mmCIF file of C-alpha atoms in Angstrom:
data_model
loop_
_atom_site.group_PDB
_atom_site.id
_atom_site.type_symbol
_atom_site.label_atom_id
_atom_site.label_comp_id
_atom_site.label_asym_id
_atom_site.label_seq_id
_atom_site.Cartn_x
_atom_site.Cartn_y
_atom_site.Cartn_z
ATOM 1 C CA ARG A 557 0.090 0.068 -0.084
ATOM 2 C CA GLU A 558 2.677 2.479 0.819
ATOM 3 C CA ASP A 559 5.885 2.876 -1.049
ATOM 4 C CA ASP A 560 7.995 4.041 1.919
ATOM 5 C CA PHE A 561 6.903 1.151 4.263
ATOM 6 C CA ASP A 562 10.262 -0.063 5.611
ATOM 7 C CA LEU A 563 11.048 -2.947 7.923
ATOM 8 C CA GLU A 564 11.764 -0.390 10.640
ATOM 9 C CA HIS A 565 8.512 1.294 10.175
ATOM 10 C CA GLY A 566 6.806 -2.026 10.379
ATOM 11 C CA LEU A 567 8.483 -3.125 13.363
ATOM 12 C CA ARG A 568 7.696 0.054 15.265
ATOM 13 C CA ILE A 569 4.009 -0.434 14.273
ATOM 14 C CA TRP A 570 4.145 -4.121 15.664
ATOM 15 C CA ILE A 571 5.899 -2.878 18.804
ATOM 16 C CA ALA A 572 3.075 -0.370 19.327
ATOM 17 C CA TYR A 573 0.265 -2.671 18.637
ATOM 18 C CA ASN A 574 1.185 -5.349 20.933
ATOM 19 C CA MET A 575 2.083 -2.705 23.685
ATOM 20 C CA ARG A 576 -1.398 -1.409 23.432
ATOM 21 C CA ALA A 577 -2.891 -4.832 23.209
ATOM 22 C CA VAL A 578 -1.262 -5.878 26.441
ATOM 23 C CA GLN A 579 -1.916 -2.506 28.268
ATOM 24 C CA ASN A 580 -5.473 -2.561 27.410
ATOM 25 C CA MET A 581 -5.720 -6.191 28.726
ATOM 26 C CA LYS A 582 -4.806 -4.853 32.250
ATOM 27 C CA GLY A 583 -7.660 -5.659 34.728
ATOM 28 C CA THR A 584 -9.146 -8.323 32.430
ATOM 29 C CA CYS A 585 -9.021 -11.932 32.964
ATOM 30 C CA GLN A 586 -6.540 -13.386 30.913
ATOM 31 C CA VAL A 587 -5.874 -17.005 29.359
ATOM 32 C CA LEU A 588 -2.902 -16.954 27.104
ATOM 33 C CA SER A 589 -2.005 -19.674 24.726
ATOM 34 C CA SER A 590 0.175 -19.814 21.433
ATOM 35 C CA ASN A 591 0.100 -21.258 18.040
ATOM 36 C CA GLU A 592 2.904 -23.797 19.049
ATOM 37 C CA ALA A 593 0.937 -24.953 21.993
ATOM 38 C CA ILE A 594 -2.078 -25.594 20.187
ATOM 39 C CA LEU A 595 -0.224 -27.483 17.344
ATOM 40 C CA ALA A 596 1.857 -29.326 19.791
ATOM 41 C CA ASN A 597 -1.303 -31.029 21.393
ATOM 42 C CA PRO A 598 -4.641 -29.410 20.283
ATOM 43 C CA LEU A 599 -6.978 -31.344 22.391
ATOM 44 C CA LYS A 600 -4.958 -30.707 25.586
ATOM 45 C CA GLU A 601 -4.586 -27.285 24.911
ATOM 46 C CA VAL A 602 -8.024 -26.442 24.114
ATOM 47 C CA HIS A 603 -9.217 -28.306 27.447
ATOM 48 C CA ARG A 604 -6.662 -26.125 29.261
ATOM 49 C CA ILE A 605 -8.009 -23.091 27.875
ATOM 50 C CA ALA A 606 -11.485 -24.047 28.727
ATOM 51 C CA ASP A 607 -10.631 -24.945 32.155
ATOM 52 C CA GLU A 608 -8.867 -21.777 32.764
ATOM 53 C CA LEU A 609 -11.675 -19.812 31.332
ATOM 54 C CA THR A 610 -13.942 -21.485 33.908
ATOM 55 C CA THR A 611 -11.740 -21.579 36.943
ATOM 56 C CA LYS A 612 -9.755 -18.399 36.542
ATOM 57 C CA CYS A 613 -12.132 -16.248 34.609
ATOM 58 C CA HIS A 614 -15.462 -17.655 36.107
ATOM 59 C CA VAL A 615 -16.718 -18.111 32.509
ATOM 60 C CA PRO A 616 -19.635 -20.935 32.577
ATOM 61 C CA ALA A 617 -17.987 -24.307 31.550
ATOM 62 C CA PRO A 618 -18.878 -25.574 28.083
ATOM 63 C CA PRO A 619 -21.850 -28.036 27.944
ATOM 64 C CA ASN A 620 -19.737 -30.647 26.574
ATOM 65 C CA LYS A 621 -15.898 -31.458 26.454
ATOM 66 C CA LEU A 622 -14.466 -31.146 23.056
ATOM 67 C CA THR A 623 -13.656 -34.415 21.445
ATOM 68 C CA GLN A 624 -10.486 -35.192 19.364
ATOM 69 C CA GLN A 625 -12.651 -35.449 16.193
ATOM 70 C CA VAL A 626 -14.201 -31.964 16.774
ATOM 71 C CA VAL A 627 -10.661 -30.497 17.435
ATOM 72 C CA ASP A 628 -9.238 -32.260 14.354
ATOM 73 C CA SER A 629 -12.114 -30.753 12.215
ATOM 74 C CA PHE A 630 -10.784 -27.221 12.798
ATOM 75 C CA ILE A 631 -7.118 -27.366 13.827
ATOM 76 C CA ASP A 632 -5.050 -28.692 10.764
ATOM 77 C CA PRO A 633 -1.307 -28.827 11.333
ATOM 78 C CA LYS A 634 -0.731 -29.549 7.616
ATOM 79 C CA LEU A 635 -1.529 -25.718 7.208
ATOM 80 C CA GLN A 636 1.865 -25.164 8.808
ATOM 81 C CA HIS A 637 3.586 -26.515 5.653
ATOM 82 C CA ASN A 638 5.850 -23.702 5.267
ATOM 83 C CA LYS A 639 7.208 -23.827 8.933
ATOM 84 C CA GLN A 640 10.020 -26.120 8.049
ATOM 85 C CA LYS A 641 11.158 -24.084 5.097
ATOM 86 C CA ARG A 642 11.162 -20.963 7.184
ATOM 87 C CA GLU A 643 12.962 -22.516 10.225
ATOM 88 C CA ALA A 644 15.655 -23.858 7.523
ATOM 89 C CA GLU A 645 16.180 -20.444 6.104
ATOM 90 C CA LEU A 646 16.216 -18.875 9.608
ATOM 91 C CA ALA A 647 18.768 -21.320 10.954
ATOM 92 C CA LYS A 648 21.143 -19.927 8.235
ATOM 93 C CA HIS A 649 21.423 -16.642 10.133
ATOM 94 C CA GLU A 650 23.760 -15.958 13.045
ATOM 95 C CA ILE A 651 22.384 -15.881 16.438
ATOM 96 C CA LEU A 652 22.849 -12.450 17.732
ATOM 97 C CA VAL A 653 21.284 -13.093 21.276
ATOM 98 C CA THR A 654 19.817 -16.033 23.197
ATOM 99 C CA ARG A 655 17.029 -14.807 25.564
ATOM 100 C CA GLY A 656 16.169 -17.257 28.374
ATOM 101 C CA ASP A 657 16.538 -20.900 27.348
ATOM 102 C CA LYS A 658 14.370 -20.667 24.231
ATOM 103 C CA CYS A 659 14.370 -17.605 22.289
ATOM 104 C CA GLU A 660 17.227 -16.971 19.885
ATOM 105 C CA ILE A 661 17.263 -13.637 18.134
ATOM 106 C CA ARG A 662 19.039 -14.271 14.802
ATOM 107 C CA ASP A 663 20.553 -11.886 12.192
ATOM 108 C CA TYR A 664 18.235 -10.949 9.237
ATOM 109 C CA ASP A 665 18.294 -9.873 5.796
ATOM 110 C CA SER A 666 18.215 -6.028 5.258
ATOM 111 C CA ASN A 667 17.981 -3.757 2.336
ATOM 112 C CA TYR A 668 20.489 -1.501 3.689
ATOM 113 C CA GLU A 669 24.333 -1.732 3.474
ATOM 114 C CA ALA A 670 26.112 -2.850 6.677
ATOM 115 C CA GLY A 671 27.454 0.138 8.689
ATOM 116 C CA SER A 672 25.080 2.620 7.310
ATOM 117 C CA THR A 673 22.870 4.813 9.304
ATOM 118 C CA HIS A 674 19.697 3.350 7.913
ATOM 119 C CA ARG A 675 20.855 -0.249 8.836
ATOM 120 C CA GLU A 676 21.840 0.814 12.113
ATOM 121 C CA ARG A 677 18.314 2.250 13.048
ATOM 122 C CA GLU A 678 16.556 -0.627 11.565
ATOM 123 C CA THR A 679 18.740 -3.225 13.474
ATOM 124 C CA LYS A 680 18.289 -1.244 16.728
ATOM 125 C CA MET A 681 14.331 -1.479 16.192
ATOM 126 C CA TYR A 682 14.530 -5.006 14.916
ATOM 127 C CA LEU A 683 16.481 -6.109 18.245
ATOM 128 C CA LYS A 684 13.484 -4.157 20.165
ATOM 129 C CA ALA A 685 11.026 -5.854 18.391
ATOM 130 C CA MET A 686 12.583 -9.388 18.812
ATOM 131 C CA ASN A 687 13.199 -8.758 22.698
ATOM 132 C CA LEU A 688 9.579 -7.886 22.819
ATOM 133 C CA PHE A 689 8.739 -11.089 20.842
ATOM 134 C CA CYS A 690 10.638 -13.123 23.381
ATOM 135 C CA ASP A 691 8.946 -11.403 26.259
ATOM 136 C CA LEU A 692 5.440 -11.994 24.984
ATOM 137 C CA ASN A 693 6.332 -15.717 24.551
ATOM 138 C CA SER A 694 7.855 -16.065 27.950
ATOM 139 C CA GLY A 695 5.017 -13.973 29.471
ATOM 140 C CA GLU A 696 7.457 -11.288 30.913
ATOM 141 C CA ALA A 697 5.535 -8.627 28.852
ATOM 142 C CA PHE A 698 2.435 -9.238 30.767
ATOM 143 C CA LYS A 699 3.955 -8.394 34.192
ATOM 144 C CA GLU A 700 2.707 -5.115 35.868
ATOM 145 C CA ASP A 701 6.323 -3.803 35.950
ATOM 146 C CA TYR A 702 7.352 -4.666 32.346
ATOM 147 C CA GLU A 703 9.384 -1.888 30.741
ATOM 148 C CA TRP A 704 8.256 -1.535 27.312
ATOM 149 C CA PRO A 705 10.913 -0.424 24.682
ATOM 150 C CA SER A 706 11.189 3.013 23.224
ATOM 151 C CA LEU A 707 9.597 3.658 19.982
ATOM 152 C CA ARG A 708 12.668 5.960 19.021
#
């Protein structure tokens, strides 16, 4: 849509979107999940979510427990067909930082020349976004005293 929509701008928008989403969740009952958890064991994760909604958020329990057949009818791991290709491509990039025990921040392809002012600004925003990504996955970003990255 926009000709001048570069990676740095997109990352800034992504950070702002996620920051506002989490900040607007304050005071609400939250049950968190992830695509990885759902795909790893769909039935178990759906039951965990339903149980937490009932016990933690006081949502009325569903009239029936979902069965494997029902879950299989709307969760199709085969739709993740590009995941292995993306992971193989990502593995070619150097690890810049490892956060916690699972979150690797890898180098990325840029349209800017190494050492240029544009590349330095873009890399700075990329690292902020990836750190936030790690913090969202670990749950750190949902803590009351979380320090959000500057969008500058």
